[in-house]
Short mmCIF file of C-alpha atoms in Angstrom, two decimals:
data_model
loop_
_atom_site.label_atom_id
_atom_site.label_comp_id
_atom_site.label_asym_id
_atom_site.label_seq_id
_atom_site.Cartn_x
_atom_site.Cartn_y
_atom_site.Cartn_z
CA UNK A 1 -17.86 29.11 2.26
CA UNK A 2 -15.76 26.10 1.04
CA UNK A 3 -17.74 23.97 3.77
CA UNK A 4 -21.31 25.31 2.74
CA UNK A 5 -20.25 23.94 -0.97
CA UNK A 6 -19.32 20.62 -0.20
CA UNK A 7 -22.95 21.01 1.54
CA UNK A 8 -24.37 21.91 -1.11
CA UNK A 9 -23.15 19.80 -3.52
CA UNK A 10 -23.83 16.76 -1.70
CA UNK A 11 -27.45 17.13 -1.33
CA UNK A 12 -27.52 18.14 -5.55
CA UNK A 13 -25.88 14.70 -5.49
CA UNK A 14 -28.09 13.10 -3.42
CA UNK A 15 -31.45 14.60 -3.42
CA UNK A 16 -32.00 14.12 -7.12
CA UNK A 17 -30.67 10.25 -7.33
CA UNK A 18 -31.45 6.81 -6.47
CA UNK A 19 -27.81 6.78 -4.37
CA UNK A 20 -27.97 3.09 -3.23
CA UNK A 21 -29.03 0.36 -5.26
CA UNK A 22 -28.17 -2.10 -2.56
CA UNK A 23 -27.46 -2.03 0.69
CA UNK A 24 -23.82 -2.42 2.14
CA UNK A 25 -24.27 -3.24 5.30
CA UNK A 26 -23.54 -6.92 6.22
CA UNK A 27 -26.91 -8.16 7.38
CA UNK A 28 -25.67 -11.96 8.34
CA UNK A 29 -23.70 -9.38 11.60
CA UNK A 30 -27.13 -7.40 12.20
CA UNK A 31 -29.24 -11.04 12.55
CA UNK A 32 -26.78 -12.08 15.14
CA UNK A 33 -26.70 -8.81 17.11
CA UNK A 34 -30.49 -7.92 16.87
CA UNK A 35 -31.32 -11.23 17.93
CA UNK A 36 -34.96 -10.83 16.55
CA UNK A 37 -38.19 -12.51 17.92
CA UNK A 38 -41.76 -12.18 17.14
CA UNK A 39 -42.51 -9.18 19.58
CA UNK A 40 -39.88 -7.29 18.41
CA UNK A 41 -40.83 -4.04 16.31
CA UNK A 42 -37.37 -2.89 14.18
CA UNK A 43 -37.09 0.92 12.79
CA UNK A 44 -34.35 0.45 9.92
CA UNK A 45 -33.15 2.89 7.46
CA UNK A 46 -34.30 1.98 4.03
CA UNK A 47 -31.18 2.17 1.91
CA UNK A 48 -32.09 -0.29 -0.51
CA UNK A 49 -34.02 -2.20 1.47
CA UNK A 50 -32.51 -5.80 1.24
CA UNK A 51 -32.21 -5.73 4.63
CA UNK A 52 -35.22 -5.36 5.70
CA UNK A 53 -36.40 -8.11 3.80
CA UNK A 54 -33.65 -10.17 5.25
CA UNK A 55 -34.82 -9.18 8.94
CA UNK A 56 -38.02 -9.86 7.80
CA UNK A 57 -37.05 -14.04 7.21
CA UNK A 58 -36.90 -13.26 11.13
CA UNK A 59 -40.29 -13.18 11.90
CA UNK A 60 -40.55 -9.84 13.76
CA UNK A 61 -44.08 -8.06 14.40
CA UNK A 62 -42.83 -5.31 12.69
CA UNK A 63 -40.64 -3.69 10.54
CA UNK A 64 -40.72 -0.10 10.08
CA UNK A 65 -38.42 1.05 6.72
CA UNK A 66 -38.09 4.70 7.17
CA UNK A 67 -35.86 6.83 4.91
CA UNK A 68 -35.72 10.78 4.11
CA UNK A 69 -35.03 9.91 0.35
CA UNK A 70 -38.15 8.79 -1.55
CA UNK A 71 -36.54 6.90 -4.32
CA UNK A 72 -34.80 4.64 -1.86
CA UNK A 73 -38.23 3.69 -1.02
CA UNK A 74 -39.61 3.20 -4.01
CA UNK A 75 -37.15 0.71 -4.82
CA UNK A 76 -38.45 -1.14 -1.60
CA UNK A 77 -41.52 -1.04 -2.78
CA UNK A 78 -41.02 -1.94 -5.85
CA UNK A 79 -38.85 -5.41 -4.39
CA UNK A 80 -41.88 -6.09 -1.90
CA UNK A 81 -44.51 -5.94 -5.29
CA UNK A 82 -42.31 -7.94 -7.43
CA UNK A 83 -42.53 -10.92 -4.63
CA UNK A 84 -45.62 -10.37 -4.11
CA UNK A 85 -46.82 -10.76 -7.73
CA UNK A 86 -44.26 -12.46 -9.97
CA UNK A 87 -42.53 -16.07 -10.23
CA UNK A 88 -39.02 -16.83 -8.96
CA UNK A 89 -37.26 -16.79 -12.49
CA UNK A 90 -38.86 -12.84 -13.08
CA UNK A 91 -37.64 -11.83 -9.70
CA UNK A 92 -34.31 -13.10 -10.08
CA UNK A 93 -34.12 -11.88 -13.44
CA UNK A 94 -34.89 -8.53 -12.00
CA UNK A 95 -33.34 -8.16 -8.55
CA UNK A 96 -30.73 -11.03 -9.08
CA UNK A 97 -29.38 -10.20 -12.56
CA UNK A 98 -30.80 -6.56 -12.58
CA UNK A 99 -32.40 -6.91 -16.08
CA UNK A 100 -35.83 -8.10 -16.86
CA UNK A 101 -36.84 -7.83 -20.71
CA UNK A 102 -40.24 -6.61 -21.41
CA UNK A 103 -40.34 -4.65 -17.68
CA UNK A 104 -42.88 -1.89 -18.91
CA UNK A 105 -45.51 -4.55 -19.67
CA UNK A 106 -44.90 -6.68 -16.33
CA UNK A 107 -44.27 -3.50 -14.14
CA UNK A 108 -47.84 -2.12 -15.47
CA UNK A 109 -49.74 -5.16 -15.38
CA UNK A 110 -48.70 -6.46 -12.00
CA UNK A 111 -46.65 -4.25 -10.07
CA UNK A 112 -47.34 -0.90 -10.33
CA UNK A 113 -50.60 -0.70 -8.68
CA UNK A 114 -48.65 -2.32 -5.38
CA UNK A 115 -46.82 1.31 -5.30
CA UNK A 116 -47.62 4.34 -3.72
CA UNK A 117 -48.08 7.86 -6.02
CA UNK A 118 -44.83 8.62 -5.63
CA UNK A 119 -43.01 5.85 -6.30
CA UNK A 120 -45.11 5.04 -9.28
CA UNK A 121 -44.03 8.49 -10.70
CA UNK A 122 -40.32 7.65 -10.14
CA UNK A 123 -40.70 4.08 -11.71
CA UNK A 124 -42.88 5.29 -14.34
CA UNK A 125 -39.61 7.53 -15.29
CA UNK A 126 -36.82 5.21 -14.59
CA UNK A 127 -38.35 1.53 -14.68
CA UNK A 128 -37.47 0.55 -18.11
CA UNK A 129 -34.47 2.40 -18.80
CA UNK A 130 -33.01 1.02 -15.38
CA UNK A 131 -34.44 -2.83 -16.12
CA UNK A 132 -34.98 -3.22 -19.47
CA UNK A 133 -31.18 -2.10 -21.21
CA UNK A 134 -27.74 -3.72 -21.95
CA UNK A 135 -26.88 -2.06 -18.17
CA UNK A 136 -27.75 -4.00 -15.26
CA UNK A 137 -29.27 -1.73 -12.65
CA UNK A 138 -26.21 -2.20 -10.35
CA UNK A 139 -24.81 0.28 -12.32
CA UNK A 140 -27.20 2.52 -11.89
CA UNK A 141 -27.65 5.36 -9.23
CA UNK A 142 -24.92 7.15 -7.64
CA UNK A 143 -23.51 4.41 -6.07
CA UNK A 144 -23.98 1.98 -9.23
CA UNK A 145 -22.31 4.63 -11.97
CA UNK A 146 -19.45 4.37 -9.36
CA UNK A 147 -19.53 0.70 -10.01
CA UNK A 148 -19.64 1.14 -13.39
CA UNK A 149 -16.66 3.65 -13.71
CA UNK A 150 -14.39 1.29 -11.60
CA UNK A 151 -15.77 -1.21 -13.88
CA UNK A 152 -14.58 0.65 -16.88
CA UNK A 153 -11.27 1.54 -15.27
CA UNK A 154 -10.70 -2.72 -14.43
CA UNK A 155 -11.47 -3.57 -18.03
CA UNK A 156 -10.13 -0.53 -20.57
CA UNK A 157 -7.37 0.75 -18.41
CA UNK A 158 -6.00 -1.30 -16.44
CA UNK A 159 -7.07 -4.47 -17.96
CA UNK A 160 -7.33 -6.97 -15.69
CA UNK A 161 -10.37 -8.35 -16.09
CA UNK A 162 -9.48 -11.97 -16.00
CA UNK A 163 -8.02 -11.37 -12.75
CA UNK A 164 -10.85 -9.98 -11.22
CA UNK A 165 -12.96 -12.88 -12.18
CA UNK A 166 -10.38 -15.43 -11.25
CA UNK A 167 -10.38 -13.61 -7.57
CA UNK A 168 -14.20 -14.01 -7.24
CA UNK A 169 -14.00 -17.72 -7.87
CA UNK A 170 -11.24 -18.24 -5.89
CA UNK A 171 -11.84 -21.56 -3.89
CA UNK A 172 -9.12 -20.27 -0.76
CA UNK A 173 -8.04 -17.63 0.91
CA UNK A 174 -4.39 -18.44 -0.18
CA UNK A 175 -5.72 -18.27 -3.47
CA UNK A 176 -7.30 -15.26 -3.01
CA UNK A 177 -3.91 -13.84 -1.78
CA UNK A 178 -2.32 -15.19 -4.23
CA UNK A 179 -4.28 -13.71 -7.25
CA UNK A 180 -4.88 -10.62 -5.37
CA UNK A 181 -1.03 -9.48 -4.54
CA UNK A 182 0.63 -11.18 -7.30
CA UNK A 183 -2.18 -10.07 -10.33
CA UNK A 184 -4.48 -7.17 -8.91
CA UNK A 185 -2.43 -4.95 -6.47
CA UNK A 186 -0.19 -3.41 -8.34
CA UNK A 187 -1.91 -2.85 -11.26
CA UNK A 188 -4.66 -1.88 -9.60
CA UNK A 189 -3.93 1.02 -7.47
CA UNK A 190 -2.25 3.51 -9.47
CA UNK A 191 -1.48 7.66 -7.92
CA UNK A 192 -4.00 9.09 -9.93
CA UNK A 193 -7.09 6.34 -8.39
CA UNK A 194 -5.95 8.00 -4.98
CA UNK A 195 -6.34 11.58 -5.83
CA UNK A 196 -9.93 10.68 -7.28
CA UNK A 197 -11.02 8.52 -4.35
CA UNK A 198 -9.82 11.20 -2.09
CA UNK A 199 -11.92 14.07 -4.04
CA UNK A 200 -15.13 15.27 -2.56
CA UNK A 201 -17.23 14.55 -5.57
CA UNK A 202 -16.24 11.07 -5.37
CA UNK A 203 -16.63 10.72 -1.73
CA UNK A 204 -20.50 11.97 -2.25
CA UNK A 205 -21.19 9.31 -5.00
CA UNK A 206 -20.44 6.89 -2.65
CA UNK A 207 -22.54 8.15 0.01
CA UNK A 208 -19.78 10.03 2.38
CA UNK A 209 -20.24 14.04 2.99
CA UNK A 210 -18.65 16.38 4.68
CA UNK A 211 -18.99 15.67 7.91
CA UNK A 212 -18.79 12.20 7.95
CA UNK A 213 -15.09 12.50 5.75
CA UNK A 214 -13.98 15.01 9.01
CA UNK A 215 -14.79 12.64 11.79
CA UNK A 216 -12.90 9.92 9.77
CA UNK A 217 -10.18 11.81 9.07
CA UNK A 218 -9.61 12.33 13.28
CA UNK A 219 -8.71 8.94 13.71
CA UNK A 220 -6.84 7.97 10.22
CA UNK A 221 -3.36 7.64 10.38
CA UNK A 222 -3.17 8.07 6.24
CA UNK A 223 -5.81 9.67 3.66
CA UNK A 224 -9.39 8.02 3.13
CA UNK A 225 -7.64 6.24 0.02
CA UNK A 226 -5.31 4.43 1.46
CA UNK A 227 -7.87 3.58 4.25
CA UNK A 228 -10.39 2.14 1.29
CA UNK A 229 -7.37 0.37 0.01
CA UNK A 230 -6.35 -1.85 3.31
CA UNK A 231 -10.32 -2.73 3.68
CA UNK A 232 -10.39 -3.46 -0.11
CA UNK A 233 -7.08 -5.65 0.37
CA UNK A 234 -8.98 -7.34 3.41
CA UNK A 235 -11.73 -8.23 1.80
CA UNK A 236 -9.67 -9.69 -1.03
CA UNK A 237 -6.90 -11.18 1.12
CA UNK A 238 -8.44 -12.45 4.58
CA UNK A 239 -12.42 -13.00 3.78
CA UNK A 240 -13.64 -16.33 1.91
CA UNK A 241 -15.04 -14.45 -1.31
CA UNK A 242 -17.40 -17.46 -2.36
CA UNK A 243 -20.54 -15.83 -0.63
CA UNK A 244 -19.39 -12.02 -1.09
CA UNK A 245 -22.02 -10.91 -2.60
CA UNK A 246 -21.42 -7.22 -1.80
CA UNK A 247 -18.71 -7.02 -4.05
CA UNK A 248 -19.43 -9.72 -6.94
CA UNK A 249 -22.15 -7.44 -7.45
CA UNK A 250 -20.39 -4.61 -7.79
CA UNK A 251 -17.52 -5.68 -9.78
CA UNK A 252 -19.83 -7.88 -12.29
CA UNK A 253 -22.97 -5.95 -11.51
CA UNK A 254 -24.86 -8.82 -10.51
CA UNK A 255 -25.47 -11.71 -8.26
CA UNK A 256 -25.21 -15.50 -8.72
CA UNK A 257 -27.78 -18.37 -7.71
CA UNK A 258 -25.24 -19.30 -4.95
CA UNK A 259 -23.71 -15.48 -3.77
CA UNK A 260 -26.95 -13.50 -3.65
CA UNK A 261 -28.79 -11.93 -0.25
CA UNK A 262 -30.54 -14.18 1.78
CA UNK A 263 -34.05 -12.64 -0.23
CA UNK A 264 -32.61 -13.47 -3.73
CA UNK A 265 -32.29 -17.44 -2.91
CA UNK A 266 -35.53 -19.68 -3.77
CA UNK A 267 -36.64 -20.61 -0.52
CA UNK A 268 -36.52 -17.24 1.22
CA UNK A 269 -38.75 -15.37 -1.51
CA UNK A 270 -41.09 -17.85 -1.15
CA UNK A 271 -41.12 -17.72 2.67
CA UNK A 272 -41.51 -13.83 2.23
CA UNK A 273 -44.19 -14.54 -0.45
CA UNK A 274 -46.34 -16.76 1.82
CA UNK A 275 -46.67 -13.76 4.41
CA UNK A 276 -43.58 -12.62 5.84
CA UNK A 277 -43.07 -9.85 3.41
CA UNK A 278 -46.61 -8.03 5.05
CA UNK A 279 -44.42 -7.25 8.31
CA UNK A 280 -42.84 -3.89 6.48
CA UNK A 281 -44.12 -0.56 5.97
CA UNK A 282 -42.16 1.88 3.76
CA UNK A 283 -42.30 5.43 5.43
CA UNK A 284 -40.89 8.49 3.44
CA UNK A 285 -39.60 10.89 6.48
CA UNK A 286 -36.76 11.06 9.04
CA UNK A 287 -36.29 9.11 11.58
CA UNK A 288 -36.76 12.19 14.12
CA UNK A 289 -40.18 12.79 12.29
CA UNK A 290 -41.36 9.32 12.34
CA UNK A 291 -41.03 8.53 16.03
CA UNK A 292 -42.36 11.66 16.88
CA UNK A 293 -45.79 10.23 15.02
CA UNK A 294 -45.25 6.69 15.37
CA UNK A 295 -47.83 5.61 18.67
CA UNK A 296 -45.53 2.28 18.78
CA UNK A 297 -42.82 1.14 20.97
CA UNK A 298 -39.94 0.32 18.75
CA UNK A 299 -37.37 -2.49 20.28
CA UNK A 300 -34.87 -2.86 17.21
CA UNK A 301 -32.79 0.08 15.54
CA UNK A 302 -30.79 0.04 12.71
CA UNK A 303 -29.37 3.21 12.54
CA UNK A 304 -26.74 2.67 9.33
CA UNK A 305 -23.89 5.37 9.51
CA UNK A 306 -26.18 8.34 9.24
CA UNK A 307 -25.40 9.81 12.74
CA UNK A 308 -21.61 10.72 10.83
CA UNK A 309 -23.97 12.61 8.90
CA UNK A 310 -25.40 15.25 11.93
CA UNK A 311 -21.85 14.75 13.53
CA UNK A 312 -20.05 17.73 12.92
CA UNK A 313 -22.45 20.70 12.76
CA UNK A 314 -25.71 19.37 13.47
CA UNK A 315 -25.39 18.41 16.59
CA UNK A 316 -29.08 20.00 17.29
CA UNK A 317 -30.49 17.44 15.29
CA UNK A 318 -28.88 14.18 16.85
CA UNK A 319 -29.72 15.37 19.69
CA UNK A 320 -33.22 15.15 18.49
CA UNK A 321 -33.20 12.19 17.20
CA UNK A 322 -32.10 10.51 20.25
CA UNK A 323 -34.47 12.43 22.35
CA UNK A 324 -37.09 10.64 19.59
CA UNK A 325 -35.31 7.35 20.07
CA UNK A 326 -35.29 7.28 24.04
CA UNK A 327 -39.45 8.53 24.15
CA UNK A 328 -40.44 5.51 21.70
CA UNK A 329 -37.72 2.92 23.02
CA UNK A 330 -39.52 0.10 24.53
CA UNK A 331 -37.83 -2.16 27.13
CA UNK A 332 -34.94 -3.80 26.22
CA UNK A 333 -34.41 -2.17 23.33
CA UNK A 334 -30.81 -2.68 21.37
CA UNK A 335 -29.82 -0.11 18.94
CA UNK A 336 -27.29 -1.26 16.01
CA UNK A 337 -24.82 1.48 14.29
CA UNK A 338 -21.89 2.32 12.29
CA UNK A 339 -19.58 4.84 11.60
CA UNK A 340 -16.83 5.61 8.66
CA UNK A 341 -14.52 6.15 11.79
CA UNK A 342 -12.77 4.20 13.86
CA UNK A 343 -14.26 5.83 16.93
CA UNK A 344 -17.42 7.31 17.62
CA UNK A 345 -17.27 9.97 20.87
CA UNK A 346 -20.03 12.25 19.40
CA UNK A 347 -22.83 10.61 21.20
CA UNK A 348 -21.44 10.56 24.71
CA UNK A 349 -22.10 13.89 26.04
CA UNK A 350 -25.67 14.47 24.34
CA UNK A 351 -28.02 15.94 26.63
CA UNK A 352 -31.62 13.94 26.61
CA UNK A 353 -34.29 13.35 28.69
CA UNK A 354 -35.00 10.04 30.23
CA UNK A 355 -37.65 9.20 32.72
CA UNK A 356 -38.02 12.49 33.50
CA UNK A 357 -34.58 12.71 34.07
CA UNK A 358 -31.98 15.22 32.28
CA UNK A 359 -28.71 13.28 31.55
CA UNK A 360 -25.70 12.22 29.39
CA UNK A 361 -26.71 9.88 26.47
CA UNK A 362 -23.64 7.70 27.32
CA UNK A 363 -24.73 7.09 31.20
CA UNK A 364 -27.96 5.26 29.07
CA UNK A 365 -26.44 3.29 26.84
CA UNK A 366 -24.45 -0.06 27.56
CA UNK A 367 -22.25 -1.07 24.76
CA UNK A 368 -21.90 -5.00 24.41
CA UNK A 369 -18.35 -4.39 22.75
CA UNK A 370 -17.27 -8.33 22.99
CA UNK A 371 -19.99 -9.33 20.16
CA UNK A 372 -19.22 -5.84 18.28
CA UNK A 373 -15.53 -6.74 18.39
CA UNK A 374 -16.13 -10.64 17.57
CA UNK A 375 -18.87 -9.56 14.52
CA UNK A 376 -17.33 -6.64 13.10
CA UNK A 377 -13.82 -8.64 11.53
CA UNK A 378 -16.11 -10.98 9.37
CA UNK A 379 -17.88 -8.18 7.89
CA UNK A 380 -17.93 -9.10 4.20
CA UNK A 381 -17.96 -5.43 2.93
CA UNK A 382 -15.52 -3.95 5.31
CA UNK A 383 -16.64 -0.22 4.47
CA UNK A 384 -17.24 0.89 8.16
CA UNK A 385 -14.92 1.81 10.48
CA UNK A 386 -16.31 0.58 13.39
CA UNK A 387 -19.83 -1.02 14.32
CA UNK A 388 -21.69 -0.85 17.77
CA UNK A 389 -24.18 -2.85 19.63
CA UNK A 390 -25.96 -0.72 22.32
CA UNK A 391 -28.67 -1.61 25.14
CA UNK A 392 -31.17 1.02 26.39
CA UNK A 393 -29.78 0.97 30.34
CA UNK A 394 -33.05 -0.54 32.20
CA UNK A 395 -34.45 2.11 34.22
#
């Protein structure tokens, strides 16, 4: 019963939200691993979609953004109408500082006929009170209040605002170690932060149910707080923080000119306004779903952490999916993922069908671990576990 509650309350929590208001997965790893050219055809998980639009600088045929939850599309959409119809300055206002004043007017006149039904409905709701307010839209969504609340807790409770700031302008890493043990450690991470960042209800604001907390917790030595707390002291400690933008934007709740995504700087958006931006179609559906419609061959995946997700109980389903994966998989196809864990071993004994063949998902898959295990350390966010690279076995 306990188990069918977390359930439950995770898809209230998600279902019903906008849950990521930018995507945190390190895209500058997935460019070198995908390795994109202009036949390729990518499937990625929406999330937020800036990283699409980054893969998209790329020049791939195709780019398919599929994800189950319909607001994270619209907010795709909404980023591939505002390049397509506004000026630098008003797209940086809006995706860059995450305000734009007067939004109503500019999201009627020029970008709301770009959207489809449903997204208009959602932005119709949510557009001005998300862009047009004192509160940057980084602090919006499940992910963004999350923001905000550690936001709050840095600058009422803790107080150590200047601190923070002085860490995200740090020049060098000895600075940053400096400011970080000497200033923000302590201080920082009191008992009671660890008994909220190990709650549930936490956990599903920042996008981690159930299943995915039980197949991190087999491989952690220590709690899932005082795993977020060695990443957060990695980042902080051991990556340059000049072109984090990951967590500038979370800890001031928006970007600058010179730490923003690769589609936020000047010269991208207007490469992606000339053209490149056509490349991506937003599908609302799962990934099972859409490759068993999709008539394509599909030679890129970007599968995000999701598979945590079917892990544990649904083991039915990712079997599906892969089935769906393998049928649509065109040669050479590479397949990027991630997990909370440290390990993944879920995947290996999967039953599929390939050229007509029943076998073992992991007798299919070759894992280049050398450029998993060379990427994976200079992951700015430092979030995942563990990140994998895998080739569809030629046949």
């Amino acid at each position: 019963m306990k188990n069918i509650g977390q359930d439950l309350g995770f898809s209230l929590v998600h279902q019903q939200n906008l849950v990521y208001v930018t995507c945190w997965e390190d895209p500058r790893l997935d460019r070198v691993a995908l390795n994109l050219q202009t036949d390729d055809t990518v499937l990625v998980i929406t999330s937020a979609g800036c990283n699409a639009l980054e893969y998209a600088l790329d020049e791939p045929k195709q780019i398919y953004a599929v994800d189950v939850n319909p607001k994270q599309n619209a907010l795709l959409e909404l980023k591939i109408a505002a390049i397509r119809e506004l000026d630098f300055e008003h797209f940086f206002q809006l995706f860059g500082r995450g305000k734009l004043k007067q939004f109503d007017e500019i999201y009627t006149q020029k970008l709301r006929s770009h959207l489809s039904s449903i997204s208009q409905a959602y932005w119709d709701k949510q557009g001005t009170k998300f862009f047009d307010s004192d509160r940057s839209f980084y602090f919006r969504g499940t992910t963004g209040n999350f923001a905000l609340a550690i936001n709050y807790y840095i600058d009422h409770i803790v107080k150590i605002r200047p601190s923070i700031d002085a860490i995200l302008n740090a020049k060098t890493s000895q600075e940053q170690q400096e400011i970080y043990h000497c200033e923000i450690e302590q201080a920082f991470w009191q008992d009671w932060l660890y008994y909220l960042l190990n709650s549930d209800f936490v956990l599903w604001m920042l996008g981690i149910p159930l299943q995915q907390r039980q197949q991190m917790e087999l491989y952690l030595e220590g709690s899932i707080a005082t795993f977020i707390r060695q990443r957060c002291e990695q980042v902080f400690t051991e990556i340059p923080i000049q072109d984090n933008y990951f967590w500038r934007v979370f800890l001031k709740g928006e970007y600058r000119r010179d730490c923003c995504p690769e589609y936020l700087k000047e010269e991208n958006f207007k490469r992606l306004k000339s053209g490149l931006v056509d490349c991506i179609q937003v599908k609302t559906n799962t990934v099972t779903n859409f490759l068993e419609n999709c008539q394509e061959k599909i030679s890129r995946f970007v599968l995000l952490d999701h598979m945590d997700w079917l892990s544990r109980s649904s083991h039915e389903q990712l079997q599906q999916e892969w089935q769906a994966i393998l049928d649509r998989a065109s040669e050479k196809t590479r397949i990027l993922f991630r997990s909370g864990a440290l390990q993944v071993e879920y995947l290996d004994a999967l039953p599929v069908v390939y050229e007509g063949k029943e076998q073992l998902l992991q007798n299919l898959l070759r894992y280049d671990t050398e450029l998993a295990e060379q990427l994976h350390p200079q992951d700015r966010v430092q979030t995942y576990g563990s990140f994998y690279i895998a080739d569809l076995v030629e046949a």
